[in-house]
Amino acid sequence: MPTPEILAPVGGEEQLLAAVRCGADAVYLGGQNFNARRNAANFAETSLIDAVSYCHARGAKVYVTVNTLVLDTELPALEEEADRIAEAGTDAVIIQDMAVLRLFQRRYPTLKRFASTQTAVHNVDGARYLESVGFDSIVLARELTLAEIQTICASVSIQKEAFIHGAHCMSVSGACYLSAMLGGRSGNRGLCAQPCRLNWTSGDHPYALSLKDMSLLPHLKELADAGVTSFKIEGRMKRPEYVAAATAACKLALEGKPYDAESLRAVFSRSGFTDGYLKGKRDGQMFGYRTKEDVTGAESVLASLATLYRNEVPLVPVNLTFSLSEHATTLTVSDGEREITVQGGAPERAIHRALDAENARKNLEKTGGTPFFVRSFQSEIAEGYTLPASALNALRRAALDALLALRGQTQPHKREDFMITAPARYQSVLEKPALWARFYKKEQIACEDAFEKMILPAEEIDLDLLAQLGKKLIAQLPTVLFPEDEPAFGAKLVVLTNAGLSSVWANNSYGITLGRRLGLTVHGGYGLNSTNTESVRFYEAEGLGSLTLSFELSMSAIKSLGGTLPRGVVSYGYLPLMQLRNCPIKASLGCAACGQAGTLTDRMQVRFPVECDHYRTVSLLNSVPLDIAERNIRALDHQILYFTRESQEEIEAVTARFLSAERTEEAHTTGLYYRTLL
């Protein structure tokens, strides 16, 4: 079994040196645009080519992040970015948006496509889906246990990445809208402001949305045995000393050698480290935040960590073949794939001591200051001749410099004839969007005649309700469904399908695989994060019945989208801002104290409801509902009233207002529909 690669984060040129010199097999970095760390230094066109050349010369691969959601207005710039990345000869691109996948698939098919953590691959069906649509690698959700990782890895043949060190987002990646909704800075667009790291409280327990950093270095062999092929270090916003420490420690741990855990903790951690998700110990011990002592501790180790990457490190083995004849000297250097031969001057007749193989070797093996070390040496030396040490050194330098330049030559990817076409604006055949309702509990159901479709979590659907509502009823699939819950949930869905269930609503791509397998119509939810015409076309080609567009879009952008797939928006509801596997209320207070009606409080003393998904995961809801009852949202096919904790009476009142297009007088938000998202 091949040794997994070490994949290190690079936010700038110093981090690049730190990663490669400390042993990274590959690095991931951002180009000019469309990467999920837009505030990092990142790499413009010229520096990207230099970065690829530097890495390839030293045996490391380069993966470029193009992992933000894209707007229609940005598609021309996206094409330009794709051209820059391909021209630089990068090894892979990291992708979230299906429009980006489609572009690289068709324009640069030789450039590998890796799934970003924003795609939220957390179960078997999700992994299989991404493999089926053309990804060459998936990255596993950080919330998985070791057994779940093994289950998913066994289900696909493509490369499997797993984060092994760095920050834990509280929410499942790609399913977090907290920064966008509270401050207009979208994590899906690369500008997360990390409001979760502020002091949210659960009862008297502080920092209820801040987890300790993960460190799985003691578990690398177990992860490799489970099928992980790439060990990914988080931290493109971190300083180079952090990159050096984490990469060096990972390399030592992978070799089964001791590493400096204390320096690793000191350079950056939040109250130490956790492996709680991997071990399935999702409790209060996983929570932590960056203290003053953590910051002070970093100052003491920075200088020593900087020495790890100050100079070139011998990373590339070479074979040397030296020849000295009466009239010429030559040195051939080979890395196993490439070979360079350089010729020196004629040797001199030896007066005192002729050059022999041992002395020639001593001089020619001095590769310090280069990324090479000598693996083998062969020589053929005519008797009675000598060559000054300075000449031998010059010969070695010329050969190694030429080999380094050859290894660093970038190889652009061939461009195929594909361009993104301008969208023709979609026009619904309906004069006004049909009302759909989403209910949290079946006991909430009201105003049946007002709704064209009614969405209900699959666990809330029974055979009587299915018989009563028929094709009007859509089963909501869990936004996140981890492997330990997949079999039981799948069995439940089979029963419902056999009883007449015809369609599901999927907020994650795994639902497309699951729905297809059962022959159900799949309606795409807001969680598919569709923000542009190309992604709409993608899901249209995938056979979806409809698509609920991302609520991070402005209404003007929504109405400008093309494609022919029926679409809609969420127009009312306490929007889900985060999807959490480690419930902060359970971890601090226990389920009994919550009764599935818990709340978290932010630093401004605003309370946010928490919706429990059958004790598997929870959703952090917004503190006030989205409400655009009075707004004109024509050109769409449906609008969803997303009910969570409302009583039947409240549901009836909201529904009546939407039917009459009446503005609410209660506290509410219009979300991002009528303001600009950064």
PDB file of N, CA and C in Angstrom, residues 132-197:
ATOM      1  N   SER A 132     -18.850   9.860  -9.297  1.00  0.00           N
ATOM      2  CA  SER A 132     -19.608   9.625 -10.529  1.00  0.00           C
ATOM      3  C   SER A 132     -19.649  10.844 -11.440  1.00  0.00           C
ATOM      4  N   VAL A 133     -19.553  12.052 -10.865  1.00  0.00           N
ATOM      5  CA  VAL A 133     -19.651  13.254 -11.702  1.00  0.00           C
ATOM      6  C   VAL A 133     -18.290  13.772 -12.151  1.00  0.00           C
ATOM      7  N   GLY A 134     -17.208  13.098 -11.767  1.00  0.00           N
ATOM      8  CA  GLY A 134     -15.923  13.440 -12.343  1.00  0.00           C
ATOM      9  C   GLY A 134     -14.847  13.969 -11.427  1.00  0.00           C
ATOM     10  N   PHE A 135     -15.030  13.866 -10.111  1.00  0.00           N
ATOM     11  CA  PHE A 135     -13.951  14.256  -9.206  1.00  0.00           C
ATOM     12  C   PHE A 135     -12.913  13.141  -9.133  1.00  0.00           C
ATOM     13  N   ASP A 136     -11.649  13.522  -9.020  1.00  0.00           N
ATOM     14  CA  ASP A 136     -10.551  12.564  -8.900  1.00  0.00           C
ATOM     15  C   ASP A 136     -10.150  12.328  -7.448  1.00  0.00           C
ATOM     16  N   SER A 137     -10.666  13.147  -6.550  1.00  0.00           N
ATOM     17  CA  SER A 137     -10.330  13.014  -5.133  1.00  0.00           C
ATOM     18  C   SER A 137     -11.447  13.629  -4.311  1.00  0.00           C
ATOM     19  N   ILE A 138     -11.704  13.043  -3.162  1.00  0.00           N
ATOM     20  CA  ILE A 138     -12.647  13.630  -2.211  1.00  0.00           C
ATOM     21  C   ILE A 138     -11.899  13.939  -0.923  1.00  0.00           C
ATOM     22  N   VAL A 139     -12.425  14.899  -0.175  1.00  0.00           N
ATOM     23  CA  VAL A 139     -11.878  15.171   1.153  1.00  0.00           C
ATOM     24  C   VAL A 139     -12.987  14.878   2.157  1.00  0.00           C
ATOM     25  N   LEU A 140     -12.663  14.072   3.129  1.00  0.00           N
ATOM     26  CA  LEU A 140     -13.657  13.582   4.075  1.00  0.00           C
ATOM     27  C   LEU A 140     -13.975  14.631   5.128  1.00  0.00           C
ATOM     28  N   ALA A 141     -15.243  14.693   5.515  1.00  0.00           N
ATOM     29  CA  ALA A 141     -15.667  15.634   6.544  1.00  0.00           C
ATOM     30  C   ALA A 141     -14.888  15.388   7.834  1.00  0.00           C
ATOM     31  N   ARG A 142     -14.590  16.464   8.547  1.00  0.00           N
ATOM     32  CA  ARG A 142     -13.794  16.366   9.772  1.00  0.00           C
ATOM     33  C   ARG A 142     -14.561  15.729  10.925  1.00  0.00           C
ATOM     34  N   GLU A 143     -15.874  15.597  10.757  1.00  0.00           N
ATOM     35  CA  GLU A 143     -16.709  15.098  11.854  1.00  0.00           C
ATOM     36  C   GLU A 143     -16.789  13.575  11.920  1.00  0.00           C
ATOM     37  N   LEU A 144     -16.107  12.872  11.021  1.00  0.00           N
ATOM     38  CA  LEU A 144     -16.245  11.417  10.910  1.00  0.00           C
ATOM     39  C   LEU A 144     -15.436  10.663  11.954  1.00  0.00           C
ATOM     40  N   THR A 145     -15.944   9.486  12.332  1.00  0.00           N
ATOM     41  CA  THR A 145     -15.171   8.573  13.171  1.00  0.00           C
ATOM     42  C   THR A 145     -14.244   7.749  12.290  1.00  0.00           C
ATOM     43  N   LEU A 146     -13.305   7.060  12.918  1.00  0.00           N
ATOM     44  CA  LEU A 146     -12.369   6.219  12.166  1.00  0.00           C
ATOM     45  C   LEU A 146     -13.123   5.133  11.408  1.00  0.00           C
ATOM     46  N   ALA A 147     -14.097   4.493  12.062  1.00  0.00           N
ATOM     47  CA  ALA A 147     -14.868   3.434  11.392  1.00  0.00           C
ATOM     48  C   ALA A 147     -15.633   3.988  10.201  1.00  0.00           C
ATOM     49  N   GLU A 148     -16.175   5.203  10.330  1.00  0.00           N
ATOM     50  CA  GLU A 148     -16.912   5.818   9.225  1.00  0.00           C
ATOM     51  C   GLU A 148     -15.984   6.170   8.072  1.00  0.00           C
ATOM     52  N   ILE A 149     -14.786   6.634   8.397  1.00  0.00           N
ATOM     53  CA  ILE A 149     -13.791   6.914   7.361  1.00  0.00           C
ATOM     54  C   ILE A 149     -13.468   5.650   6.580  1.00  0.00           C
ATOM     55  N   GLN A 150     -13.285   4.558   7.296  1.00  0.00           N
ATOM     56  CA  GLN A 150     -12.987   3.284   6.642  1.00  0.00           C
ATOM     57  C   GLN A 150     -14.129   2.856   5.724  1.00  0.00           C
ATOM     58  N   THR A 151     -15.354   3.035   6.182  1.00  0.00           N
ATOM     59  CA  THR A 151     -16.528   2.662   5.379  1.00  0.00           C
ATOM     60  C   THR A 151     -16.580   3.459   4.084  1.00  0.00           C
ATOM     61  N   ILE A 152     -16.357   4.781   4.182  1.00  0.00           N
ATOM     62  CA  ILE A 152     -16.416   5.623   2.991  1.00  0.00           C
ATOM     63  C   ILE A 152     -15.254   5.317   2.056  1.00  0.00           C
ATOM     64  N   CYS A 153     -14.056   5.175   2.592  1.00  0.00           N
ATOM     65  CA  CYS A 153     -12.884   4.901   1.753  1.00  0.00           C
ATOM     66  C   CYS A 153     -13.056   3.622   0.943  1.00  0.00           C
ATOM     67  N   ALA A 154     -13.707   2.638   1.525  1.00  0.00           N
ATOM     68  CA  ALA A 154     -13.904   1.364   0.833  1.00  0.00           C
ATOM     69  C   ALA A 154     -14.934   1.464  -0.283  1.00  0.00           C
ATOM     70  N   SER A 155     -15.686   2.570  -0.313  1.00  0.00           N
ATOM     71  CA  SER A 155     -16.796   2.674  -1.268  1.00  0.00           C
ATOM     72  C   SER A 155     -16.402   3.302  -2.593  1.00  0.00           C
ATOM     73  N   VAL A 156     -15.230   3.951  -2.659  1.00  0.00           N
ATOM     74  CA  VAL A 156     -14.801   4.620  -3.895  1.00  0.00           C
ATOM     75  C   VAL A 156     -13.341   4.286  -4.179  1.00  0.00           C
ATOM     76  N   SER A 157     -12.963   4.411  -5.444  1.00  0.00           N
ATOM     77  CA  SER A 157     -11.599   4.067  -5.839  1.00  0.00           C
ATOM     78  C   SER A 157     -10.707   5.287  -6.007  1.00  0.00           C
ATOM     79  N   ILE A 158     -11.282   6.488  -5.988  1.00  0.00           N
ATOM     80  CA  ILE A 158     -10.487   7.699  -6.166  1.00  0.00           C
ATOM     81  C   ILE A 158      -9.730   8.037  -4.885  1.00  0.00           C
ATOM     82  N   GLN A 159      -8.863   9.048  -4.967  1.00  0.00           N
ATOM     83  CA  GLN A 159      -8.062   9.457  -3.817  1.00  0.00           C
ATOM     84  C   GLN A 159      -8.947   9.977  -2.698  1.00  0.00           C
ATOM     85  N   LYS A 160      -8.559   9.679  -1.448  1.00  0.00           N
ATOM     86  CA  LYS A 160      -9.300  10.132  -0.274  1.00  0.00           C
ATOM     87  C   LYS A 160      -8.399  10.968   0.626  1.00  0.00           C
ATOM     88  N   GLU A 161      -8.746  12.231   0.795  1.00  0.00           N
ATOM     89  CA  GLU A 161      -8.021  13.108   1.706  1.00  0.00           C
ATOM     90  C   GLU A 161      -8.742  13.137   3.056  1.00  0.00           C
ATOM     91  N   ALA A 162      -7.974  13.343   4.096  1.00  0.00           N
ATOM     92  CA  ALA A 162      -8.556  13.568   5.419  1.00  0.00           C
ATOM     93  C   ALA A 162      -7.720  14.611   6.137  1.00  0.00           C
ATOM     94  N   PHE A 163      -8.386  15.552   6.791  1.00  0.00           N
ATOM     95  CA  PHE A 163      -7.673  16.527   7.620  1.00  0.00           C
ATOM     96  C   PHE A 163      -7.104  15.816   8.833  1.00  0.00           C
ATOM     97  N   ILE A 164      -5.843  16.090   9.120  1.00  0.00           N
ATOM     98  CA  ILE A 164      -5.204  15.412  10.260  1.00  0.00           C
ATOM     99  C   ILE A 164      -4.654  16.402  11.289  1.00  0.00           C
ATOM    100  N   HIS A 165      -4.680  17.691  10.960  1.00  0.00           N
ATOM    101  CA  HIS A 165      -4.222  18.679  11.941  1.00  0.00           C
ATOM    102  C   HIS A 165      -4.764  20.052  11.566  1.00  0.00           C
ATOM    103  N   GLY A 166      -5.180  20.805  12.575  1.00  0.00           N
ATOM    104  CA  GLY A 166      -5.613  22.173  12.335  1.00  0.00           C
ATOM    105  C   GLY A 166      -6.980  22.474  12.907  1.00  0.00           C
ATOM    106  N   ALA A 167      -7.551  23.566  12.467  1.00  0.00           N
ATOM    107  CA  ALA A 167      -8.782  24.083  13.060  1.00  0.00           C
ATOM    108  C   ALA A 167      -9.972  23.187  12.766  1.00  0.00           C
ATOM    109  N   HIS A 168     -10.872  23.131  13.731  1.00  0.00           N
ATOM    110  CA  HIS A 168     -12.173  22.489  13.597  1.00  0.00           C
ATOM    111  C   HIS A 168     -13.219  23.578  13.410  1.00  0.00           C
ATOM    112  N   CYS A 169     -13.843  23.650  12.250  1.00  0.00           N
ATOM    113  CA  CYS A 169     -15.044  24.483  12.152  1.00  0.00           C
ATOM    114  C   CYS A 169     -16.138  23.816  12.971  1.00  0.00           C
ATOM    115  N   MET A 170     -16.961  24.621  13.632  1.00  0.00           N
ATOM    116  CA  MET A 170     -18.047  24.049  14.419  1.00  0.00           C
ATOM    117  C   MET A 170     -19.071  23.384  13.506  1.00  0.00           C
ATOM    118  N   SER A 171     -19.335  24.023  12.379  1.00  0.00           N
ATOM    119  CA  SER A 171     -20.316  23.491  11.436  1.00  0.00           C
ATOM    120  C   SER A 171     -19.662  22.573  10.433  1.00  0.00           C
ATOM    121  N   VAL A 172     -20.449  21.632   9.932  1.00  0.00           N
ATOM    122  CA  VAL A 172     -20.024  20.869   8.765  1.00  0.00           C
ATOM    123  C   VAL A 172     -19.736  21.862   7.635  1.00  0.00           C
ATOM    124  N   SER A 173     -18.581  21.739   7.005  1.00  0.00           N
ATOM    125  CA  SER A 173     -18.180  22.683   5.967  1.00  0.00           C
ATOM    126  C   SER A 173     -19.187  22.688   4.818  1.00  0.00           C
ATOM    127  N   GLY A 174     -19.393  23.869   4.245  1.00  0.00           N
ATOM    128  CA  GLY A 174     -20.334  24.012   3.152  1.00  0.00           C
ATOM    129  C   GLY A 174     -21.764  24.177   3.602  1.00  0.00           C
ATOM    130  N   ALA A 175     -22.022  23.909   4.882  1.00  0.00           N
ATOM    131  CA  ALA A 175     -23.371  24.030   5.425  1.00  0.00           C
ATOM    132  C   ALA A 175     -23.432  25.127   6.478  1.00  0.00           C
ATOM    133  N   CYS A 176     -22.477  26.067   6.416  1.00  0.00           N
ATOM    134  CA  CYS A 176     -22.431  27.163   7.381  1.00  0.00           C
ATOM    135  C   CYS A 176     -22.704  28.485   6.684  1.00  0.00           C
ATOM    136  N   TYR A 177     -23.705  29.189   7.185  1.00  0.00           N
ATOM    137  CA  TYR A 177     -24.098  30.488   6.628  1.00  0.00           C
ATOM    138  C   TYR A 177     -24.064  31.573   7.708  1.00  0.00           C
ATOM    139  N   LEU A 178     -23.421  31.270   8.831  1.00  0.00           N
ATOM    140  CA  LEU A 178     -23.435  32.173   9.972  1.00  0.00           C
ATOM    141  C   LEU A 178     -22.784  33.512   9.640  1.00  0.00           C
ATOM    142  N   SER A 179     -21.581  33.470   9.088  1.00  0.00           N
ATOM    143  CA  SER A 179     -20.871  34.704   8.769  1.00  0.00           C
ATOM    144  C   SER A 179     -21.599  35.497   7.691  1.00  0.00           C
ATOM    145  N   ALA A 180     -22.158  34.801   6.721  1.00  0.00           N
ATOM    146  CA  ALA A 180     -22.882  35.483   5.644  1.00  0.00           C
ATOM    147  C   ALA A 180     -24.129  36.172   6.165  1.00  0.00           C
ATOM    148  N   MET A 181     -24.908  35.483   6.969  1.00  0.00           N
ATOM    149  CA  MET A 181     -26.190  36.025   7.396  1.00  0.00           C
ATOM    150  C   MET A 181     -26.034  37.086   8.483  1.00  0.00           C
ATOM    151  N   LEU A 182     -25.011  36.962   9.318  1.00  0.00           N
ATOM    152  CA  LEU A 182     -24.842  37.936  10.398  1.00  0.00           C
ATOM    153  C   LEU A 182     -24.021  39.151   9.973  1.00  0.00           C
ATOM    154  N   GLY A 183     -23.146  38.975   8.979  1.00  0.00           N
ATOM    155  CA  GLY A 183     -22.287  40.097   8.629  1.00  0.00           C
ATOM    156  C   GLY A 183     -22.044  40.303   7.153  1.00  0.00           C
ATOM    157  N   GLY A 184     -22.709  39.511   6.307  1.00  0.00           N
ATOM    158  CA  GLY A 184     -22.538  39.671   4.871  1.00  0.00           C
ATOM    159  C   GLY A 184     -21.213  39.168   4.339  1.00  0.00           C
ATOM    160  N   ARG A 185     -20.479  38.386   5.134  1.00  0.00           N
ATOM    161  CA  ARG A 185     -19.174  37.854   4.702  1.00  0.00           C
ATOM    162  C   ARG A 185     -19.296  36.328   4.647  1.00  0.00           C
ATOM    163  N   SER A 186     -19.400  35.812   3.450  1.00  0.00           N
ATOM    164  CA  SER A 186     -19.727  34.403   3.262  1.00  0.00           C
ATOM    165  C   SER A 186     -18.505  33.500   3.330  1.00  0.00           C
ATOM    166  N   GLY A 187     -18.592  32.451   4.142  1.00  0.00           N
ATOM    167  CA  GLY A 187     -17.560  31.429   4.137  1.00  0.00           C
ATOM    168  C   GLY A 187     -17.523  30.689   2.812  1.00  0.00           C
ATOM    169  N   ASN A 188     -18.678  30.510   2.187  1.00  0.00           N
ATOM    170  CA  ASN A 188     -18.731  29.861   0.881  1.00  0.00           C
ATOM    171  C   ASN A 188     -18.122  30.718  -0.223  1.00  0.00           C
ATOM    172  N   ARG A 189     -17.904  31.993   0.083  1.00  0.00           N
ATOM    173  CA  ARG A 189     -17.295  32.902  -0.893  1.00  0.00           C
ATOM    174  C   ARG A 189     -15.877  33.298  -0.474  1.00  0.00           C
ATOM    175  N   GLY A 190     -15.346  32.640   0.565  1.00  0.00           N
ATOM    176  CA  GLY A 190     -13.960  32.846   0.945  1.00  0.00           C
ATOM    177  C   GLY A 190     -13.697  33.978   1.914  1.00  0.00           C
ATOM    178  N   LEU A 191     -14.738  34.484   2.578  1.00  0.00           N
ATOM    179  CA  LEU A 191     -14.552  35.648   3.449  1.00  0.00           C
ATOM    180  C   LEU A 191     -15.134  35.435   4.845  1.00  0.00           C
ATOM    181  N   CYS A 192     -15.088  34.225   5.346  1.00  0.00           N
ATOM    182  CA  CYS A 192     -15.643  33.945   6.672  1.00  0.00           C
ATOM    183  C   CYS A 192     -14.992  34.831   7.736  1.00  0.00           C
ATOM    184  N   ALA A 193     -15.831  35.502   8.532  1.00  0.00           N
ATOM    185  CA  ALA A 193     -15.341  36.375   9.604  1.00  0.00           C
ATOM    186  C   ALA A 193     -15.229  35.634  10.935  1.00  0.00           C
ATOM    187  N   GLN A 194     -15.534  34.351  10.959  1.00  0.00           N
ATOM    188  CA  GLN A 194     -15.444  33.490  12.146  1.00  0.00           C
ATOM    189  C   GLN A 194     -16.218  34.035  13.348  1.00  0.00           C
ATOM    190  N   PRO A 195     -17.484  34.405  13.179  1.00  0.00           N
ATOM    191  CA  PRO A 195     -18.261  34.841  14.342  1.00  0.00           C
ATOM    192  C   PRO A 195     -18.464  33.732  15.362  1.00  0.00           C
ATOM    193  N   CYS A 196     -18.299  32.482  14.955  1.00  0.00           N
ATOM    194  CA  CYS A 196     -18.440  31.358  15.884  1.00  0.00           C
ATOM    195  C   CYS A 196     -17.365  31.372  16.960  1.00  0.00           C
ATOM    196  N   ARG A 197     -16.225  32.019  16.701  1.00  0.00           N
ATOM    197  CA  ARG A 197     -15.135  32.047  17.680  1.00  0.00           C
ATOM    198  C   ARG A 197     -15.366  33.097  18.773  1.00  0.00           C
TER     199      ARG A 197
END
